[in-house]
Short mmCIF file of C-alpha atoms in Angstrom, two decimals:
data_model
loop_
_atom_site.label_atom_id
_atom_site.label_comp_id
_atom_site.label_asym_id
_atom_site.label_seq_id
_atom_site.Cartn_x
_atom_site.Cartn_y
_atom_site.Cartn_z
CA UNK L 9 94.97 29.24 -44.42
CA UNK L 10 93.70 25.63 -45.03
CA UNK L 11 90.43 26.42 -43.66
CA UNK L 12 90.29 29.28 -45.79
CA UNK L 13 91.10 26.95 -48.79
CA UNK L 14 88.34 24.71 -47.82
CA UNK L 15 85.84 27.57 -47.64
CA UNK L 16 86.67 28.58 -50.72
CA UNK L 17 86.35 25.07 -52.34
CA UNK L 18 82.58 24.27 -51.00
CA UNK L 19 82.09 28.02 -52.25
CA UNK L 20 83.07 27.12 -55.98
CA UNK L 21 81.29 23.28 -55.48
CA UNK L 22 77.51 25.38 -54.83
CA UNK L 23 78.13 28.06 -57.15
CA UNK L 24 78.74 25.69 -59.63
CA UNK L 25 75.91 23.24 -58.81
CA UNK L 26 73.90 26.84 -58.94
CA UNK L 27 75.11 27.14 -62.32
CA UNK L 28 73.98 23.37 -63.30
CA UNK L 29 70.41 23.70 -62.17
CA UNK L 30 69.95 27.24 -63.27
CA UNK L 31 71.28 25.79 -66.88
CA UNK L 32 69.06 22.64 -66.44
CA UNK L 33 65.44 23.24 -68.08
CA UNK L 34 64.68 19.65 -67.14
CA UNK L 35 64.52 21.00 -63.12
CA UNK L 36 61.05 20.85 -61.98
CA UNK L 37 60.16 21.46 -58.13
CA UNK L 38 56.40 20.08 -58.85
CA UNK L 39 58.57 16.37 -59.54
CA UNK L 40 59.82 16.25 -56.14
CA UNK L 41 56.28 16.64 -54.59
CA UNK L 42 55.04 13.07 -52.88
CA UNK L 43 51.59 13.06 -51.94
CA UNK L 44 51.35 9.60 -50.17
CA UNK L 45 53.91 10.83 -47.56
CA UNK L 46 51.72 10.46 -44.27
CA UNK L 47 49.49 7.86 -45.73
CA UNK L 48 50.61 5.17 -43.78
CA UNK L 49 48.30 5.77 -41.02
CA UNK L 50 46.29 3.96 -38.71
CA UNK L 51 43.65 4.90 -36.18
CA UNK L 52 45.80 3.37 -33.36
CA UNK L 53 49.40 5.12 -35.03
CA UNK L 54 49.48 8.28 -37.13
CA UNK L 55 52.40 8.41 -39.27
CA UNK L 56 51.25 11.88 -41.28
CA UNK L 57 47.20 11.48 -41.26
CA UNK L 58 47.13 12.87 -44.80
CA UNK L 59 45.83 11.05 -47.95
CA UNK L 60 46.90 11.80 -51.22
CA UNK L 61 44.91 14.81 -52.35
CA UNK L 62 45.26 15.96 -56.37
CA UNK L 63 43.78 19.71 -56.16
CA UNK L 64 45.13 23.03 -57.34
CA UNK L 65 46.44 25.60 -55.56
CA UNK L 66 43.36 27.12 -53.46
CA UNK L 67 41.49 24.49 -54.99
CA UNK L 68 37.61 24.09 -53.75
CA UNK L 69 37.78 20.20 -54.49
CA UNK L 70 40.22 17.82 -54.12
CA UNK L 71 39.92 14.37 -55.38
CA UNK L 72 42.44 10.97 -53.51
CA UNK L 73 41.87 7.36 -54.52
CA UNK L 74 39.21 6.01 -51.82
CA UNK L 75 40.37 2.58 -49.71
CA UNK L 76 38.72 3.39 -46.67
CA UNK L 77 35.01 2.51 -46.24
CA UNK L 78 32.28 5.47 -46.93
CA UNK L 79 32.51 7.89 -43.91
CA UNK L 80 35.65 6.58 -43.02
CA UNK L 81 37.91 9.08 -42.16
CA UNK L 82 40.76 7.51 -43.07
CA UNK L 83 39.80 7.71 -46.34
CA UNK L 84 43.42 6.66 -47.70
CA UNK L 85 46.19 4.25 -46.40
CA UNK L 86 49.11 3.17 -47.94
CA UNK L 87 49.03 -0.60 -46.25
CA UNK L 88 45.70 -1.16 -48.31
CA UNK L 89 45.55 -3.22 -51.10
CA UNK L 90 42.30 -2.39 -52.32
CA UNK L 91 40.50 0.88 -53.78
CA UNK L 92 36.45 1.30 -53.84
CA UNK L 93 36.32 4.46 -55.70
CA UNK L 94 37.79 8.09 -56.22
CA UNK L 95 36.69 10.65 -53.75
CA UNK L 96 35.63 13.98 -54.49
CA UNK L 97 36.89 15.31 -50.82
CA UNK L 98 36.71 18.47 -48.31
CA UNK L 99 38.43 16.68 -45.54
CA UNK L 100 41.34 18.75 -43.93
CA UNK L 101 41.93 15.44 -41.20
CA UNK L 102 40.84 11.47 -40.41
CA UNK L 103 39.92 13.36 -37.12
CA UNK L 104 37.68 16.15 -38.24
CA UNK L 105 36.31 13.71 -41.32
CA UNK L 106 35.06 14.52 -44.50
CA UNK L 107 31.58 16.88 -46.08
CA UNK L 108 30.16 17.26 -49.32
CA UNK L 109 31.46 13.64 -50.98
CA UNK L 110 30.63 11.71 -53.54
CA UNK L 111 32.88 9.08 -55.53
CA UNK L 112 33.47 7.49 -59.08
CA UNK L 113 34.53 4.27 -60.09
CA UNK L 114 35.36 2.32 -63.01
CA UNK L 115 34.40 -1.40 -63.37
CA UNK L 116 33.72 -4.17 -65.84
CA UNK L 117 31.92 -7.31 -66.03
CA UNK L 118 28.83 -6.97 -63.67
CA UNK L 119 26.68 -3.38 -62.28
CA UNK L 120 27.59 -2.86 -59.40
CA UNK L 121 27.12 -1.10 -57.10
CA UNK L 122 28.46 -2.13 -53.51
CA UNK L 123 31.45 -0.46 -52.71
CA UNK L 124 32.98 -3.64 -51.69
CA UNK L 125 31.69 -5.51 -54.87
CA UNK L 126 33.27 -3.04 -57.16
CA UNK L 127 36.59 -2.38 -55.14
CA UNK L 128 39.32 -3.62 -57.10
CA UNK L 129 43.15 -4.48 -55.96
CA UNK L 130 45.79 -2.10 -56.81
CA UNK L 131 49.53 -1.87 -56.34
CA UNK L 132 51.68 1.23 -55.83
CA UNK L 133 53.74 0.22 -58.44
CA UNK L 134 51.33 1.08 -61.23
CA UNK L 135 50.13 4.48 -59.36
CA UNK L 136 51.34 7.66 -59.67
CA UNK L 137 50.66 10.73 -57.31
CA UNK L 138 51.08 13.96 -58.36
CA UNK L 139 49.18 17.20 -56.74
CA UNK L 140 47.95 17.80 -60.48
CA UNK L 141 47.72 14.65 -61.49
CA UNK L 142 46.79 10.91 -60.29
CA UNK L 143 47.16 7.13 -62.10
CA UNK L 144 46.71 3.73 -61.42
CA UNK L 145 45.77 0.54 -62.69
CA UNK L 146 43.08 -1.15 -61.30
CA UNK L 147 43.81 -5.08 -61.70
CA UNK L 148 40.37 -6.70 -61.25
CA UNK L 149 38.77 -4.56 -63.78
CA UNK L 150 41.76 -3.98 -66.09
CA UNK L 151 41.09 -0.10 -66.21
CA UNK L 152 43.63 2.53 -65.82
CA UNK L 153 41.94 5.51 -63.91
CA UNK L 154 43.56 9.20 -64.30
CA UNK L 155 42.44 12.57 -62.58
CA UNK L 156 43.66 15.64 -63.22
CA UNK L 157 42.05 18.79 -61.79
CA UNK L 158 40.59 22.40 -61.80
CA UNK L 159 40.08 24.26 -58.68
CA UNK L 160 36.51 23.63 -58.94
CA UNK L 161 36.17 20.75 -61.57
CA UNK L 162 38.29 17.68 -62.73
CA UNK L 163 38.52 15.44 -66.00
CA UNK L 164 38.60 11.51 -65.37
CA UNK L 165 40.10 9.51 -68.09
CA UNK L 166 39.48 5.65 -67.93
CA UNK L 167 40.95 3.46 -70.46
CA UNK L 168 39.16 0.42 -70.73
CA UNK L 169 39.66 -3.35 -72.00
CA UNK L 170 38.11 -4.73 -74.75
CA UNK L 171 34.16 -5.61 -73.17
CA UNK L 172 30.32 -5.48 -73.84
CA UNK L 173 29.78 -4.80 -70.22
CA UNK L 174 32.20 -1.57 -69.59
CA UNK L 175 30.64 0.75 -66.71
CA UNK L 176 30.93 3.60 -64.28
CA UNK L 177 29.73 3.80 -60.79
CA UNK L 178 28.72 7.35 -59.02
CA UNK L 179 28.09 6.98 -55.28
CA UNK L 180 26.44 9.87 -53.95
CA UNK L 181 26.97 8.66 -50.45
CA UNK L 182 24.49 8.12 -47.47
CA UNK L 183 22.59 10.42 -44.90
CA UNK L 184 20.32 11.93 -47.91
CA UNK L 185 21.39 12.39 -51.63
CA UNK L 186 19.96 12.46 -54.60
CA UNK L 187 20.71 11.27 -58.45
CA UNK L 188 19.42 11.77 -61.71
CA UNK L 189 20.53 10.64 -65.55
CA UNK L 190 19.41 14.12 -67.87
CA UNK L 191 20.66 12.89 -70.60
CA UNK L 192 22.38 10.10 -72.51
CA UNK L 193 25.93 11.15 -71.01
CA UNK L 194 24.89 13.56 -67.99
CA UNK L 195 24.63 12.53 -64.66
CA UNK L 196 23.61 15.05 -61.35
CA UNK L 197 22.87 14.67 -58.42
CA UNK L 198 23.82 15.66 -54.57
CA UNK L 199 25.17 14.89 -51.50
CA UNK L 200 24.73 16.11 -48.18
CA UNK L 201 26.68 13.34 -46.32
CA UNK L 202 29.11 15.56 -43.65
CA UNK L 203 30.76 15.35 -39.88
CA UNK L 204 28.91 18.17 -38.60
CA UNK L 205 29.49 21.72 -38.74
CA UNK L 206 27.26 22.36 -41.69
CA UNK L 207 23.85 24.38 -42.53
CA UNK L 208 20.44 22.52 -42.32
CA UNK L 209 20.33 23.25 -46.00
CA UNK L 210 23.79 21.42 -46.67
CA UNK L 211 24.52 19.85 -50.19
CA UNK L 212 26.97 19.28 -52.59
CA UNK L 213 25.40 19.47 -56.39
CA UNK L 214 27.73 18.06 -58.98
CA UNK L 215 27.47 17.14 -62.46
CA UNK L 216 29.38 14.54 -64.37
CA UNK L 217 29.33 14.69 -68.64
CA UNK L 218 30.93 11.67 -70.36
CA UNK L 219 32.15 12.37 -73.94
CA UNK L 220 30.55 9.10 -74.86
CA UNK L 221 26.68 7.91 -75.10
CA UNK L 222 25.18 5.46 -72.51
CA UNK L 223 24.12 2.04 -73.78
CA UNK L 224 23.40 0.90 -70.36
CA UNK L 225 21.11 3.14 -67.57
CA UNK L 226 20.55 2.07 -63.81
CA UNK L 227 19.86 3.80 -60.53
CA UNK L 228 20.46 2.37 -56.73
CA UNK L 229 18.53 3.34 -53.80
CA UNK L 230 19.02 2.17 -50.25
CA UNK L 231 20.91 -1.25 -51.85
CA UNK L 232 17.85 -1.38 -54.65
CA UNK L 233 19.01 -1.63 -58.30
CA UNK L 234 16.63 -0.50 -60.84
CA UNK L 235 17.85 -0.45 -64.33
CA UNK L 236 16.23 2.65 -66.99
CA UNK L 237 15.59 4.06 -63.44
CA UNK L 238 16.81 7.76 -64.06
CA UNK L 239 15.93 9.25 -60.92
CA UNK L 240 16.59 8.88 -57.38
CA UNK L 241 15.81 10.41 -54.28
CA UNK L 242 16.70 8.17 -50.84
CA UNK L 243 19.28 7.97 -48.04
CA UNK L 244 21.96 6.23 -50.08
CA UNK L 245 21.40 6.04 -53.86
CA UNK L 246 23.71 6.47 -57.01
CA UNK L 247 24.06 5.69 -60.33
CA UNK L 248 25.33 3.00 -62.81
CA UNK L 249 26.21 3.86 -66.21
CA UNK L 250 27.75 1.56 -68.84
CA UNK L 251 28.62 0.79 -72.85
CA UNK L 252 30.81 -1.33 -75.32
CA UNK L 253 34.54 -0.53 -75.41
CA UNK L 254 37.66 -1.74 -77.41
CA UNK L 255 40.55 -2.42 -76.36
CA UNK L 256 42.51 0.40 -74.75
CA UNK L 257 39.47 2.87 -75.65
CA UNK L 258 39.98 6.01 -73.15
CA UNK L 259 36.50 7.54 -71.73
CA UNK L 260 36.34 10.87 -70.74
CA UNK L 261 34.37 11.85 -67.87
CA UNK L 262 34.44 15.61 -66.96
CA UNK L 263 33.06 16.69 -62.94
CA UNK L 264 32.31 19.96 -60.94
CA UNK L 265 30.33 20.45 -58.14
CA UNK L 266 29.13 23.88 -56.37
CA UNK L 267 27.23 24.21 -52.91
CA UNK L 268 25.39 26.31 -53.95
CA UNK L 269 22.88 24.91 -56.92
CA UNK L 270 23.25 22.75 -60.30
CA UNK L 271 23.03 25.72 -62.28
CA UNK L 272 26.52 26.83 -61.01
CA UNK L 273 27.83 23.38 -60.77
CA UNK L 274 27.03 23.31 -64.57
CA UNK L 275 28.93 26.76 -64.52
CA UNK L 276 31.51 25.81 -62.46
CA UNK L 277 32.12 22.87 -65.37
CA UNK L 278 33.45 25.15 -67.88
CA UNK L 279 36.65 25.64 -66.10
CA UNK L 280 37.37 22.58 -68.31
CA UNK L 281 36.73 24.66 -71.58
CA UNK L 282 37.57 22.98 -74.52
CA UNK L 283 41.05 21.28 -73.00
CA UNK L 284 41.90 18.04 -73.77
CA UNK L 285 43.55 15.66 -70.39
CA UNK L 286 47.04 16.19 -71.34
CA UNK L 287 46.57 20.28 -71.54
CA UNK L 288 44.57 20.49 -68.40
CA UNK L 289 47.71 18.23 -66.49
CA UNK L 290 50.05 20.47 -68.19
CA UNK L 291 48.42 23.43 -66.50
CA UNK L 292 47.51 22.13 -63.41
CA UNK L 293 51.66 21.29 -63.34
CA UNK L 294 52.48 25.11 -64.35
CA UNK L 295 49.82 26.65 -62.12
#
């Protein structure tokens, strides 16, 4: 009899917790996703061997914040203090690597270039990782980076202090890419840096459209910076870009990329459509 009572108690106590979330709109499984569990990783101890990835489901691209070095394969650990830039990535494991990546990064105060010089500290206690969405304030340059994706595209939003000498880094990685400024707020180029595995004829194309005008134009090849250089063609090279901001002044940067050609990375951009940053995270949180 008692234990029939009891059964009959823990019966009422989940049917009427059912009854609580099934009444509670607020109840969102997407909330109770982490995606630094596993990050704290090292070569020598694997704890999870993941890195925070911010895709869609199915997604082509994912994008994580970047503290390893380029062609690390640990491209993400929680012990670092430190972020060089934010990875458009392919990489399933540390131990199989990484194809087809480039990065973006904010900075302020100098060009550069150097993905040491323009790292910048961070702490997890201004970042937030969501699959659809990714923030955090980077201290030494006093911008707050966001990402929220697409399956094949993504929209950056970097609010930025009050500076003449505001600017954005693409890194189109090593092994052979290429980089070109079309226009005053398109940037293309390609990538073919990979791990093996891949065709001869192996890049990445992407395209990257800010919503506001260049004041500042530079291009890096092989360590070389060459400012109102638009084009580059060289085992390492990238792009600086750069203007006047006020105080808290968001920039909107929006990215695809396609292996096949620019044509469809350009098509592969209109994913975005007209959608502001907050409609595209909404989605990305319903899809």
């Amino acid at each position: 009899m008692r234990k029939n009572k009891i059964r009959a108690f823990a019966l009422a106590e989940m049917l009427a917790l059912a009854g609580t979330i099934a009444a509670d709109e607020l109840f969102d499984p997407v909330e109770y996703v982490n995606p630094l569990m596993g990050t704290q990783s090292t070569y020598e101890l694997s704890t999870g061997n993941t890195y925070p990835a911010i895709a869609r489901p199915w997604g082509m691209n994912f994008w994580t914040p970047q503290t390893g070095k380029m062609g690390d394969g640990w491209t993400y650990t929680y012990t670092a203090n430190k972020i060089r830039g934010f990875k458009q990535t392919h990489q399933p494991s540390p131990w199989i690597n990484d194809y087809g990546q480039f990065s973006i990064m904010p900075a302020v105060g100098a060009p550069e270039f150097d993905q040491d010089k323009r790292a910048s500290w961070f702490a997890h206690k201004a970042e937030v990782s969501q699959p659809h969405y990714y923030r955090v304030y980077l201290a030494e340059h006093d911008v707050v980076t966001e990402i929220t994706p697409t399956e094949r595209a993504a929209m950056f939003r970097f609010t930025f202090p009050e500076t003449d000498d505001s600017y954005v880094v693409i890194d189109a990685f090593d092994k052979g890419s290429e980089i070109k400024i079309v226009e005053n707020n398109k940037i293309i180029g390609y990538t073919t840096r990979n791990s093996g595995g891949v065709p001869e004829n192996f890049r990445n194309y992407f395209i990257a459209e800010f919503d506001k005008p260049f004041t500042y134009t530079a291009t890096f090849a092989d360590g070389s910076l060459k400012e109102n250089a638009i084009e580059q063609n060289a085992d390492h090279v990238g792009a600086v870009i750069g203007f006047q901001t006020k105080k808290g002044e968001k920039v909107h940067a929006k990215v695809a990329s396609s292996f096949i050609s620019y044509d469809q990375a350009a098509i592969n951009l209109k994913e975005l459509g007209s959608d502001t940053f907050d409609t595209l995270v909404q989605k990305g949180k319903d899809d």
